mmCIF file with all atom_site columns, C-alpha atoms in Angstrom:
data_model
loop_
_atom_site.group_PDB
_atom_site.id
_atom_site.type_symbol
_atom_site.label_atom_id
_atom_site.label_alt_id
_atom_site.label_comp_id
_atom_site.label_asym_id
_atom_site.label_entity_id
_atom_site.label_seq_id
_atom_site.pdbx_PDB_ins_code
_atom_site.Cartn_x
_atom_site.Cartn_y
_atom_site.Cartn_z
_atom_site.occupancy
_atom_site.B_iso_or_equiv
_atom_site.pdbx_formal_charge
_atom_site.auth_seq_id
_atom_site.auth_comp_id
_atom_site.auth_asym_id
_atom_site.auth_atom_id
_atom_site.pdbx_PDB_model_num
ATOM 1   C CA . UNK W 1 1   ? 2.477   5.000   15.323  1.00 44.00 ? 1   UNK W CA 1
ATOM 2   C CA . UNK W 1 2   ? -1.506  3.531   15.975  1.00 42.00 ? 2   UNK W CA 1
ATOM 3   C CA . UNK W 1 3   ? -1.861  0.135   16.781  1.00 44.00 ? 3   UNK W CA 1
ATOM 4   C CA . UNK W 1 4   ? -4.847  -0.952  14.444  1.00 46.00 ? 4   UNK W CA 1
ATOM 5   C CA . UNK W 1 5   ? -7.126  -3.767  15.617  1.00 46.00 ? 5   UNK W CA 1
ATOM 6   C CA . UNK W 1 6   ? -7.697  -6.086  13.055  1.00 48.00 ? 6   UNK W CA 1
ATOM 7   C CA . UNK W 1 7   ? -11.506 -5.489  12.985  1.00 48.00 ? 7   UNK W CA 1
ATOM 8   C CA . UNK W 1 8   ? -11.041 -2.431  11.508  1.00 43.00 ? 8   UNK W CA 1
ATOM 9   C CA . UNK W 1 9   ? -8.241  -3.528  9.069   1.00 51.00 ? 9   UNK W CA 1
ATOM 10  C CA . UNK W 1 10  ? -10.444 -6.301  7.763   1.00 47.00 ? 10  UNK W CA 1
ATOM 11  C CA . UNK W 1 11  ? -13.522 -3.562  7.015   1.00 55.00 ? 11  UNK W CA 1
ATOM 12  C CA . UNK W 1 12  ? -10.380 -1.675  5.186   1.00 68.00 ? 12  UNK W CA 1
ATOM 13  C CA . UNK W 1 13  ? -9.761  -4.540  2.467   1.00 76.00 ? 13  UNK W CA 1
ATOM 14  C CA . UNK W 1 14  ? -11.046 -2.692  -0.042  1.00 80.00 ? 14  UNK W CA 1
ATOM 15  C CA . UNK W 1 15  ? -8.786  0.398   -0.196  1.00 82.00 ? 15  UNK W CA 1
ATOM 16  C CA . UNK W 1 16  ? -5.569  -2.167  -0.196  1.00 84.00 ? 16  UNK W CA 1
ATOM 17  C CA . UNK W 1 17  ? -7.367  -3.653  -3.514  1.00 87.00 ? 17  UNK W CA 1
ATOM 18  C CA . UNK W 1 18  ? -7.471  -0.811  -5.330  1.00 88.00 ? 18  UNK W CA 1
ATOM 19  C CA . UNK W 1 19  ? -3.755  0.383   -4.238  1.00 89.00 ? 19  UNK W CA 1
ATOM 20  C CA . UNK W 1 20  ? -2.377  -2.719  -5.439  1.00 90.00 ? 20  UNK W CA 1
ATOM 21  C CA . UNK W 1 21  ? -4.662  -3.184  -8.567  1.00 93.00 ? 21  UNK W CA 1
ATOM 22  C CA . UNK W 1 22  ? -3.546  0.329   -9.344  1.00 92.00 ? 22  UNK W CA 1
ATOM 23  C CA . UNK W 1 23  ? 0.352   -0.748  -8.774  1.00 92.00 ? 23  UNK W CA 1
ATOM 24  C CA . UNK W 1 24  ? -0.026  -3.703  -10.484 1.00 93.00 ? 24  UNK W CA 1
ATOM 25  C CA . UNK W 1 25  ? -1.381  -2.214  -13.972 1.00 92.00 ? 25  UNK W CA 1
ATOM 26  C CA . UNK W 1 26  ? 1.343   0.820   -13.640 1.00 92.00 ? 26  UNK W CA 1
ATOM 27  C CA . UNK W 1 27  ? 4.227   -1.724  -12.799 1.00 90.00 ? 27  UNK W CA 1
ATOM 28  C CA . UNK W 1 28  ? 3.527   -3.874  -15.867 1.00 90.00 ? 28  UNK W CA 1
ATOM 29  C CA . UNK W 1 29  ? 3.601   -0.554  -18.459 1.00 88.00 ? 29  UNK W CA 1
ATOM 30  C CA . UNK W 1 30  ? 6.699   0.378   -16.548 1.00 86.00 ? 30  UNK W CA 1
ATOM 31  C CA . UNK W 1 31  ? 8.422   -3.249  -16.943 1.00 84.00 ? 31  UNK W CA 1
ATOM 32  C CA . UNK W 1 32  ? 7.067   -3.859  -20.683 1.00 83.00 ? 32  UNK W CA 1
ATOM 33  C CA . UNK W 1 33  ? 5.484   -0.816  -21.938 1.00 76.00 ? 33  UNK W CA 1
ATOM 34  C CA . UNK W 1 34  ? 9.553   0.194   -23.227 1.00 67.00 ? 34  UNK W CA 1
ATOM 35  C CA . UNK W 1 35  ? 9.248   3.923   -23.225 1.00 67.00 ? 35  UNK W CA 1
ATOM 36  C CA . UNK W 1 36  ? 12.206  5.845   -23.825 1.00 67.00 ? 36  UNK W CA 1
ATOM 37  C CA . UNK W 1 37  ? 11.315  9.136   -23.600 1.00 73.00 ? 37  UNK W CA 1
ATOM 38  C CA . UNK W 1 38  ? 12.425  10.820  -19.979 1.00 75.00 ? 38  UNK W CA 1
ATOM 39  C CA . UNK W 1 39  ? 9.698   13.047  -20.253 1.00 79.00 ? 39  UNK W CA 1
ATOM 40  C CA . UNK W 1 40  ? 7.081   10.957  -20.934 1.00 80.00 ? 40  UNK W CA 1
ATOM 41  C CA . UNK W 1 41  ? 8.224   8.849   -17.945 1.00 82.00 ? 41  UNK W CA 1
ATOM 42  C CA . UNK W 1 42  ? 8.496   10.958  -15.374 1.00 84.00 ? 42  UNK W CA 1
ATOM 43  C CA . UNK W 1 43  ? 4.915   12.734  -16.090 1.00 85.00 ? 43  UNK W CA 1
ATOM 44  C CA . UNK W 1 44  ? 3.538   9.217   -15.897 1.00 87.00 ? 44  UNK W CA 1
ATOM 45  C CA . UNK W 1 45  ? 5.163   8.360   -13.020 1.00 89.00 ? 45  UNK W CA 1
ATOM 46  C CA . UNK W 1 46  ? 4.067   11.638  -11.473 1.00 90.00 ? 46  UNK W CA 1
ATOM 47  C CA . UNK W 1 47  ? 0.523   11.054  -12.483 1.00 90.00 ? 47  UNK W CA 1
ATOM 48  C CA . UNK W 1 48  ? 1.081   7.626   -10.658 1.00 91.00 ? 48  UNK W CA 1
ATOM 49  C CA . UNK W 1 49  ? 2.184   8.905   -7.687  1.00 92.00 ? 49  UNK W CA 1
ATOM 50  C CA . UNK W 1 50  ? -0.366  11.190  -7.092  1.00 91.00 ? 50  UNK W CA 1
ATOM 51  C CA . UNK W 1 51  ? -3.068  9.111   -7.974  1.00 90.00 ? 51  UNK W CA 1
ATOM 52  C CA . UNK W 1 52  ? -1.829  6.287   -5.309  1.00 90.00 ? 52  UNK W CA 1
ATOM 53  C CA . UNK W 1 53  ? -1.855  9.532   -2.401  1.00 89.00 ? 53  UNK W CA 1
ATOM 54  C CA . UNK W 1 54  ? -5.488  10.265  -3.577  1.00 89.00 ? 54  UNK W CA 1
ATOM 55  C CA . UNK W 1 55  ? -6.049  6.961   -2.385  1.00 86.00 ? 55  UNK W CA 1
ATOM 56  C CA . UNK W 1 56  ? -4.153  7.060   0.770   1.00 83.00 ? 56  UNK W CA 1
ATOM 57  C CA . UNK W 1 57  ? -5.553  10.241  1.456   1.00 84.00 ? 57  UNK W CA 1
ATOM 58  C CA . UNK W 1 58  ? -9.198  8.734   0.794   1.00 82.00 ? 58  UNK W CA 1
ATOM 59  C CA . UNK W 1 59  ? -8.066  5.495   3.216   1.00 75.00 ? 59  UNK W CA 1
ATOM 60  C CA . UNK W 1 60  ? -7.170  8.661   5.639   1.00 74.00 ? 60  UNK W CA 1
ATOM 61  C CA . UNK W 1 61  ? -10.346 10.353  5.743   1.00 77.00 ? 61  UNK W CA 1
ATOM 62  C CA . UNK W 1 62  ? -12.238 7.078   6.035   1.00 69.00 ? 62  UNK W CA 1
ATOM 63  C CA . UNK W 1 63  ? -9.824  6.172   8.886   1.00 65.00 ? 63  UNK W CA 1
ATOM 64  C CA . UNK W 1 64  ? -10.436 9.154   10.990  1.00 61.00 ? 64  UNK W CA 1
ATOM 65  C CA . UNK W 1 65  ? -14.019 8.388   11.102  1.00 60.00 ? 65  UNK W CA 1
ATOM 66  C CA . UNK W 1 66  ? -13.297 5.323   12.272  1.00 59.00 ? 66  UNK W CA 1
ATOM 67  C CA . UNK W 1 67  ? -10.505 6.726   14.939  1.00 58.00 ? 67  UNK W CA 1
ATOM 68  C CA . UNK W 1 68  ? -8.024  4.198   13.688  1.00 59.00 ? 68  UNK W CA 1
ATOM 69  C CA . UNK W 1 69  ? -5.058  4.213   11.537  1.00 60.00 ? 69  UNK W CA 1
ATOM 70  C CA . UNK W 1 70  ? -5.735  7.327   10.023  1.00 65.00 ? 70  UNK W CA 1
ATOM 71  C CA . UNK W 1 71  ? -1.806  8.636   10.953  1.00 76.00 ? 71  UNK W CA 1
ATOM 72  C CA . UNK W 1 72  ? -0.826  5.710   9.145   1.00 74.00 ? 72  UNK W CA 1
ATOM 73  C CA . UNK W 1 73  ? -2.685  6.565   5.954   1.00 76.00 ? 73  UNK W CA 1
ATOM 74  C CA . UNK W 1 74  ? -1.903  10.258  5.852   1.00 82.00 ? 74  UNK W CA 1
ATOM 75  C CA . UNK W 1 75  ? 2.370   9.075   5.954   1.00 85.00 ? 75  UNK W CA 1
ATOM 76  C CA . UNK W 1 76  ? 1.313   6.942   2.951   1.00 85.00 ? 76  UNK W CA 1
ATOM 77  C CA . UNK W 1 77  ? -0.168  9.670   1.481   1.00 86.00 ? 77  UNK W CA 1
ATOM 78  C CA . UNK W 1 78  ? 2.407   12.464  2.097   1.00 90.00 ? 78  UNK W CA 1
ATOM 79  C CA . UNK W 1 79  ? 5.310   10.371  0.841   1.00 91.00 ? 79  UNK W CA 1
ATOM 80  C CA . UNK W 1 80  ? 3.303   9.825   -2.186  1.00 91.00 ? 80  UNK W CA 1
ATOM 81  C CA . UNK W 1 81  ? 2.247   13.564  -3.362  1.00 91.00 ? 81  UNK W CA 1
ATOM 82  C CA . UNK W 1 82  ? 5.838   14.723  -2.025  1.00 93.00 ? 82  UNK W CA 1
ATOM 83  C CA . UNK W 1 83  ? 7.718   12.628  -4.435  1.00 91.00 ? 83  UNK W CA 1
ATOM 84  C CA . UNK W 1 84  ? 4.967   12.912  -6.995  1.00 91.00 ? 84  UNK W CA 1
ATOM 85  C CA . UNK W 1 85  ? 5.462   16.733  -7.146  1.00 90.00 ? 85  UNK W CA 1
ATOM 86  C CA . UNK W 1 86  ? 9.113   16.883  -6.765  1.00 90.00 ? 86  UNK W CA 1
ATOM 87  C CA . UNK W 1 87  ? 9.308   14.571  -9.586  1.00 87.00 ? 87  UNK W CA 1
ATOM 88  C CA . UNK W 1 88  ? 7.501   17.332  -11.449 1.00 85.00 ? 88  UNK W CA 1
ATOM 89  C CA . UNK W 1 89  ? 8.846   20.593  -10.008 1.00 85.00 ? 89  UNK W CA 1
ATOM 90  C CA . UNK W 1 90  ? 12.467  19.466  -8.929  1.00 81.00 ? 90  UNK W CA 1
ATOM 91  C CA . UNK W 1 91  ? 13.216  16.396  -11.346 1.00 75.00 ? 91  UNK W CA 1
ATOM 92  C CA . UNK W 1 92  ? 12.310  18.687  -13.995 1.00 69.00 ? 92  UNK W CA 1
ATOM 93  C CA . UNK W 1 93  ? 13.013  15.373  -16.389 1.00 67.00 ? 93  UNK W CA 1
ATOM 94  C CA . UNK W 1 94  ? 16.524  15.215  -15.526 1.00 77.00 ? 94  UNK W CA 1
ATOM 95  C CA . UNK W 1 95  ? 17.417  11.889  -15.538 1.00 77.00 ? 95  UNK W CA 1
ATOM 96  C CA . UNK W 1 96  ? 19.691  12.200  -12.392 1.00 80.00 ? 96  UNK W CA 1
ATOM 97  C CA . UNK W 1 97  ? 17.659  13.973  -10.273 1.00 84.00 ? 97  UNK W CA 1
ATOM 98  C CA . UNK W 1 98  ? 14.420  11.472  -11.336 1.00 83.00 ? 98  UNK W CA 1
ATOM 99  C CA . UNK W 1 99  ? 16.402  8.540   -10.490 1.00 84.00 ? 99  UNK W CA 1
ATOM 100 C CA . UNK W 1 100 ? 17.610  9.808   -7.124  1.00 87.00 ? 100 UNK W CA 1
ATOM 101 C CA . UNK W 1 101 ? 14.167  11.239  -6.082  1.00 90.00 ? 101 UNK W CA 1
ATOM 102 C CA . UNK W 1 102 ? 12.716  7.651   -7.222  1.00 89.00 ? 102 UNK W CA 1
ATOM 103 C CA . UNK W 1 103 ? 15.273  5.696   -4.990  1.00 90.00 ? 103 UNK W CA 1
ATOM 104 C CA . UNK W 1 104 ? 14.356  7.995   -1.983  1.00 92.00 ? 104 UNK W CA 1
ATOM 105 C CA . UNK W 1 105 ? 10.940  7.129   -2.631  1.00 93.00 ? 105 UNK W CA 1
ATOM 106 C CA . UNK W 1 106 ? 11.514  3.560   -3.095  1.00 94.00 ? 106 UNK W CA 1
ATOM 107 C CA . UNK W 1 107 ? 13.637  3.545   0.357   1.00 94.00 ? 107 UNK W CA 1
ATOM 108 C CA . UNK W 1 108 ? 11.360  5.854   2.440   1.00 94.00 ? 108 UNK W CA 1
ATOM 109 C CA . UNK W 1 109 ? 8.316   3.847   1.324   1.00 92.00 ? 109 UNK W CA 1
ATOM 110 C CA . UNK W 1 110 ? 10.087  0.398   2.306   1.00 92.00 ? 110 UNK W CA 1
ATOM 111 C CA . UNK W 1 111 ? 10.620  1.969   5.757   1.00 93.00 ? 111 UNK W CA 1
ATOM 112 C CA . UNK W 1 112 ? 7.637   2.545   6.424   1.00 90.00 ? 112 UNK W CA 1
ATOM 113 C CA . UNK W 1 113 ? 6.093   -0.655  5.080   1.00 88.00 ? 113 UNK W CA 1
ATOM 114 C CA . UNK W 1 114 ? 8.091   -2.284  7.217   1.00 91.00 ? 114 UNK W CA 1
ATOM 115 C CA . UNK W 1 115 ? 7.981   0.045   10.644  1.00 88.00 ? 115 UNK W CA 1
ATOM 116 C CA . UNK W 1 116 ? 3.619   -0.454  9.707   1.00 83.00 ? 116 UNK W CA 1
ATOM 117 C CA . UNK W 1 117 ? 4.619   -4.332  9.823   1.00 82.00 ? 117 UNK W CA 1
ATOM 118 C CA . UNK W 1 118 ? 6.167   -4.412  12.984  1.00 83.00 ? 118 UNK W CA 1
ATOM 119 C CA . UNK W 1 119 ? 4.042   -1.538  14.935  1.00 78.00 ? 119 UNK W CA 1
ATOM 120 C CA . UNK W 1 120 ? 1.106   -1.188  13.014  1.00 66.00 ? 120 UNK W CA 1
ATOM 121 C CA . UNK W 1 121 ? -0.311  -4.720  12.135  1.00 65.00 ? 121 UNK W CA 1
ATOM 122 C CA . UNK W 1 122 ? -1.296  -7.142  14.569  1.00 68.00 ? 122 UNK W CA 1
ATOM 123 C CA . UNK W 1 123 ? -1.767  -9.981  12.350  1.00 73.00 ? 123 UNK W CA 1
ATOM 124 C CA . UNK W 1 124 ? 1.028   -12.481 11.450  1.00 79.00 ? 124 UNK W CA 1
ATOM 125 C CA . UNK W 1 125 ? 0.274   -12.351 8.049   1.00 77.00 ? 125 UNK W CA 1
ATOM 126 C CA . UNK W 1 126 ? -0.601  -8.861  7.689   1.00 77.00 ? 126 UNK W CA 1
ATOM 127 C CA . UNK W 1 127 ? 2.903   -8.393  9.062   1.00 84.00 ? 127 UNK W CA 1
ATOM 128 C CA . UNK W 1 128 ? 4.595   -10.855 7.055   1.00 87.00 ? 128 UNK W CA 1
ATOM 129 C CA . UNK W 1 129 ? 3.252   -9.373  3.617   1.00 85.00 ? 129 UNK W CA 1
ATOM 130 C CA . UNK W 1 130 ? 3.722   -5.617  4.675   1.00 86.00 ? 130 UNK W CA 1
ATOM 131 C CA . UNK W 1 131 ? 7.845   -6.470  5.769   1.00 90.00 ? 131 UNK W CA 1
ATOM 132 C CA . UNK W 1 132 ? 8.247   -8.595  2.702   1.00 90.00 ? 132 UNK W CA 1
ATOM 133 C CA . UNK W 1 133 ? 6.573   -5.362  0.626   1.00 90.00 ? 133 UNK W CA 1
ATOM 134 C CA . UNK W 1 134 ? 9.255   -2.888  2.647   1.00 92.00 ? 134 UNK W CA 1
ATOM 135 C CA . UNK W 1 135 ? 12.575  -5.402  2.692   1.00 94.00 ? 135 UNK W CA 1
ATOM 136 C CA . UNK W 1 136 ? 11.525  -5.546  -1.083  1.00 93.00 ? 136 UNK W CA 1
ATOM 137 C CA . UNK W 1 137 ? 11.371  -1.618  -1.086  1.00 92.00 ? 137 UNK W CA 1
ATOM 138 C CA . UNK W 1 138 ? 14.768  -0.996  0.211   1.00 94.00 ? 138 UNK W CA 1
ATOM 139 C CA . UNK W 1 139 ? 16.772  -3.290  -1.989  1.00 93.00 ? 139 UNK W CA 1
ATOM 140 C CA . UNK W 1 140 ? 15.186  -2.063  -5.448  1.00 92.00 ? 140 UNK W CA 1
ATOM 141 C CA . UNK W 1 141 ? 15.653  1.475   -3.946  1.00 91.00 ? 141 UNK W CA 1
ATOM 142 C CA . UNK W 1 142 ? 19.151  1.053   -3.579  1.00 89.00 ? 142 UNK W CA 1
ATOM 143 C CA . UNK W 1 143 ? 19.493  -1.004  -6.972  1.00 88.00 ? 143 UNK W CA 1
ATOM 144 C CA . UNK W 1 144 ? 17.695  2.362   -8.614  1.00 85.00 ? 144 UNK W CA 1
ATOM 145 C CA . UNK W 1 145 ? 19.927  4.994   -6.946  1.00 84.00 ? 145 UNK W CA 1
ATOM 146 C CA . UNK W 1 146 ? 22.911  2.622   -8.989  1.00 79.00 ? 146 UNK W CA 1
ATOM 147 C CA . UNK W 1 147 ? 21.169  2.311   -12.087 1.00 68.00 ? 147 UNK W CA 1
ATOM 148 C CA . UNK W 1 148 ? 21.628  5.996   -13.484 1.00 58.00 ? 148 UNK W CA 1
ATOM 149 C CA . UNK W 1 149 ? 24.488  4.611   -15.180 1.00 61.00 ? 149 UNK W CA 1
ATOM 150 C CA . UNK W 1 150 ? 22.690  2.226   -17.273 1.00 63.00 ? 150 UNK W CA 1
ATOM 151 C CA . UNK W 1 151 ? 20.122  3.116   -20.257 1.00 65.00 ? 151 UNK W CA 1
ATOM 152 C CA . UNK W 1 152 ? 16.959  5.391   -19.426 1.00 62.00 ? 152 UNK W CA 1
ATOM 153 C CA . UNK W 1 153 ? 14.584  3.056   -19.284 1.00 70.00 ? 153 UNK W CA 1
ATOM 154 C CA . UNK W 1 154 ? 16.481  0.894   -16.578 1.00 77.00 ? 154 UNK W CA 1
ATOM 155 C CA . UNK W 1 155 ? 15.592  2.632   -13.702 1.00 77.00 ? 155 UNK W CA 1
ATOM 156 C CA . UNK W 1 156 ? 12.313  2.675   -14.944 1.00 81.00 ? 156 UNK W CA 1
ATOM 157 C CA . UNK W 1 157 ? 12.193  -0.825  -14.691 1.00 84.00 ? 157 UNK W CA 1
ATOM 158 C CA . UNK W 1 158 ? 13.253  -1.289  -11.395 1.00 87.00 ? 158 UNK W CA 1
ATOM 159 C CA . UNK W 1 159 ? 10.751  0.561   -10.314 1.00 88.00 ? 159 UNK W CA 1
ATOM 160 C CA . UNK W 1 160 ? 8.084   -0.807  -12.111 1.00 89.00 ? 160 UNK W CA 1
ATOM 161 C CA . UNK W 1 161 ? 9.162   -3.983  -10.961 1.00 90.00 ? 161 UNK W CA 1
ATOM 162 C CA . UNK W 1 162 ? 8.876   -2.602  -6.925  1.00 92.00 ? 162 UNK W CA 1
ATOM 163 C CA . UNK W 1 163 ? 4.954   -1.192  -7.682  1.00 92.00 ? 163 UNK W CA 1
ATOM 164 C CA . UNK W 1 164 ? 5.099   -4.788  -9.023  1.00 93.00 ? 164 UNK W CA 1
ATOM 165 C CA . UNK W 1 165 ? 5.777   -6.311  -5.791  1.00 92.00 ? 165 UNK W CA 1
ATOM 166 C CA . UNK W 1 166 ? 3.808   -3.995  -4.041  1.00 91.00 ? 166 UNK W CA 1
ATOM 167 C CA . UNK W 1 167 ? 0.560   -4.241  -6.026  1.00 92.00 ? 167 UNK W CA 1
ATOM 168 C CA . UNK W 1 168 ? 1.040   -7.904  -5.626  1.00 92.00 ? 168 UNK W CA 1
ATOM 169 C CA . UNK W 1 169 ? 1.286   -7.855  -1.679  1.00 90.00 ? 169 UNK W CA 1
ATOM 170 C CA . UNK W 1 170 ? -1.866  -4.840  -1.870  1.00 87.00 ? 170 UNK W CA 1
ATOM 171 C CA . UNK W 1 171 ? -4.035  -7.173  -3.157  1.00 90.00 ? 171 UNK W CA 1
ATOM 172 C CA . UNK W 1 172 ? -2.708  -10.093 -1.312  1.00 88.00 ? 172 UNK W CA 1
ATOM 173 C CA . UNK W 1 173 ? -3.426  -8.216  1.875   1.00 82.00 ? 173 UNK W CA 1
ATOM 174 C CA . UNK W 1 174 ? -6.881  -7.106  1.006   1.00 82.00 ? 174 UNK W CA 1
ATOM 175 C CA . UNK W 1 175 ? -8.075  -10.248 -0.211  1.00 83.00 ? 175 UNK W CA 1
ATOM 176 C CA . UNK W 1 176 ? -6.903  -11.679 3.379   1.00 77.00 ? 176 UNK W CA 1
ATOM 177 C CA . UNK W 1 177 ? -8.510  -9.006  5.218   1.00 76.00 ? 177 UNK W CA 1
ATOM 178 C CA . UNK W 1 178 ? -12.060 -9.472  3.100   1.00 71.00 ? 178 UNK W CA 1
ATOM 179 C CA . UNK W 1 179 ? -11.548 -13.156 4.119   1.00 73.00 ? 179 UNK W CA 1
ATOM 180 C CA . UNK W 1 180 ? -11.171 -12.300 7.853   1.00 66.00 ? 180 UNK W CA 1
ATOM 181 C CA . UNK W 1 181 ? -13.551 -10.217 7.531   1.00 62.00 ? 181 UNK W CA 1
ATOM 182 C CA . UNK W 1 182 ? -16.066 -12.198 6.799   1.00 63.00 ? 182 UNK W CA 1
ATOM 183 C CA . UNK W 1 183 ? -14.946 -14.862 9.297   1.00 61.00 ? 183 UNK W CA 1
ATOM 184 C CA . UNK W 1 184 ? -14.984 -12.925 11.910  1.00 61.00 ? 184 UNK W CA 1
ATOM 185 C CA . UNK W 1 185 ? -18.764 -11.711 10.608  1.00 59.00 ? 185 UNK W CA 1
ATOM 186 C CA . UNK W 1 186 ? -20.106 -15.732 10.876  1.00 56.00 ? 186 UNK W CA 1
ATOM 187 C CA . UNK W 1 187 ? -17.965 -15.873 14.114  1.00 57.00 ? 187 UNK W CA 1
ATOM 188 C CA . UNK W 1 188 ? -19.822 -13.015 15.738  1.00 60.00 ? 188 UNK W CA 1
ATOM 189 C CA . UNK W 1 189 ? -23.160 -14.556 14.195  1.00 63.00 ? 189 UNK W CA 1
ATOM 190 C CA . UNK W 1 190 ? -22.116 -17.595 15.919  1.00 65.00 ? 190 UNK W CA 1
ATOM 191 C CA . UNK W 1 191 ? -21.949 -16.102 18.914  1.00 60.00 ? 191 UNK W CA 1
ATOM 192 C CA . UNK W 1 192 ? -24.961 -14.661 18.925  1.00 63.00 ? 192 UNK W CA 1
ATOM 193 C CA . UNK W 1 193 ? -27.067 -17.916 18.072  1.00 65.00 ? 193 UNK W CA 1
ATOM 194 C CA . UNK W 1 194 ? -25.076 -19.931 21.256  1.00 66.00 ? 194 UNK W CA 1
ATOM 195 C CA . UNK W 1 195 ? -26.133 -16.520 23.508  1.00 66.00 ? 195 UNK W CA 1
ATOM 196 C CA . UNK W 1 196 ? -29.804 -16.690 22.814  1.00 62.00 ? 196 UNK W CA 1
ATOM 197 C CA . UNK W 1 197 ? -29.790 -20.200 23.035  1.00 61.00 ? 197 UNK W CA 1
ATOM 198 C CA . UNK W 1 198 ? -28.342 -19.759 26.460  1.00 66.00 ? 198 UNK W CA 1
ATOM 199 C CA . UNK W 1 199 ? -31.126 -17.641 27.369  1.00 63.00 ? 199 UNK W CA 1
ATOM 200 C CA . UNK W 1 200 ? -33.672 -19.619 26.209  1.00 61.00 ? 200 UNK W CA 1
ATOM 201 C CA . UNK W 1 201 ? -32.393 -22.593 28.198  1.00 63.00 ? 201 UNK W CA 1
ATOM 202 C CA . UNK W 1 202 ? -31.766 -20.603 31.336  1.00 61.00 ? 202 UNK W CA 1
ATOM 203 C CA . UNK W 1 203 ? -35.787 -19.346 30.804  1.00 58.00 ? 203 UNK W CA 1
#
């Protein structure tokens, strides 16, 4: 998987906002909105889903220009539009086969949270926030695959709670990155007011 300097992560803040901001708003309906209609849920959910791969797959494009990441990006994005239309195709609004294809999801996107963590991120934080995002992914993932056993809207709740956490450590991770980001902009100023200076005295 890419190594990603942390340059180029920092210039990629805003993508992680709108992810999580995105999460966020869709994990709230999920946890309070108290739908009960399977139907209605899953096409939401679905809609959800594909929305946050449009995203990834926008973060993709803009990463290939760049020559960094983009691999990264286009995983997000696949595991998003693959359980987004299997949700629609194969789910079909059973509730078994939603709540299994959900928990796979959950799993498979906690995995890779935490395999970007450890490989993929080369700040502590960064690292930190996506591993706490992925531990976070595999626990409610296997709560969900338990849950079909419990009302409808259970499950639902779960995993509203998950884009919950993740929207939370989204924006968490772009607001850090905007903040390095600009540090590392009046660092490089810096730099470049000590260089001339050096020059001047050397004249």
């Amino acid at each position: 998987m890419a190594k990603i300097n942390r340059r180029f992560i920092d210039k990629h803040w805003l993508m992680f906002c709108v992810r999580g901001a995105l999460a966020v708003i869709f994990g709230c309906f999920a946890l309070f909105g108290g739908m009960a209609n399977i139907e209605n849920m899953i096409a939401l959910v679905s809609i959800f889903l594909l929305f946050m791969g449009i995203i990834d797959a926008a973060g993709a494009l803009y990463s290939s220009t760049k020559k960094h990441g983009w691999i990264n990006s286009v995983i997000d994005a696949v595991i998003d539009v693959i359980a987004s239309l299997a949700l629609l195709f194969i789910a079909r609004n059973d509730l078994t086969n939603s709540v299994i294809i959900l928990s796979v999801y959950t799993i498979a996107s906690g995995v890779i949270d935490i395999v970007h963590g450890f490989l993929s991120t080369v700040d502590p934080t960064d690292r930190f926030i996506r591993i706490l995002a992925g531990v976070a992914g595999c626990v409610i993932g296997a709560v969900i695959i338990n849950s079909g056993n419990f009302e409808i809207t259970t499950f639902m709740r779960f995993f509203g709670a998950y884009m919950l956490i993740v929207g939370v450590t989204s924006l968490i991770y772009g607001v850090h990155n905007r903040s390095q980001n600009i540090e590392d902009k009046v660092a490089r100023r810096e730099a470049r007011r000590t260089t001339r200076k050096s020059i001047r005295k050397k004249k």
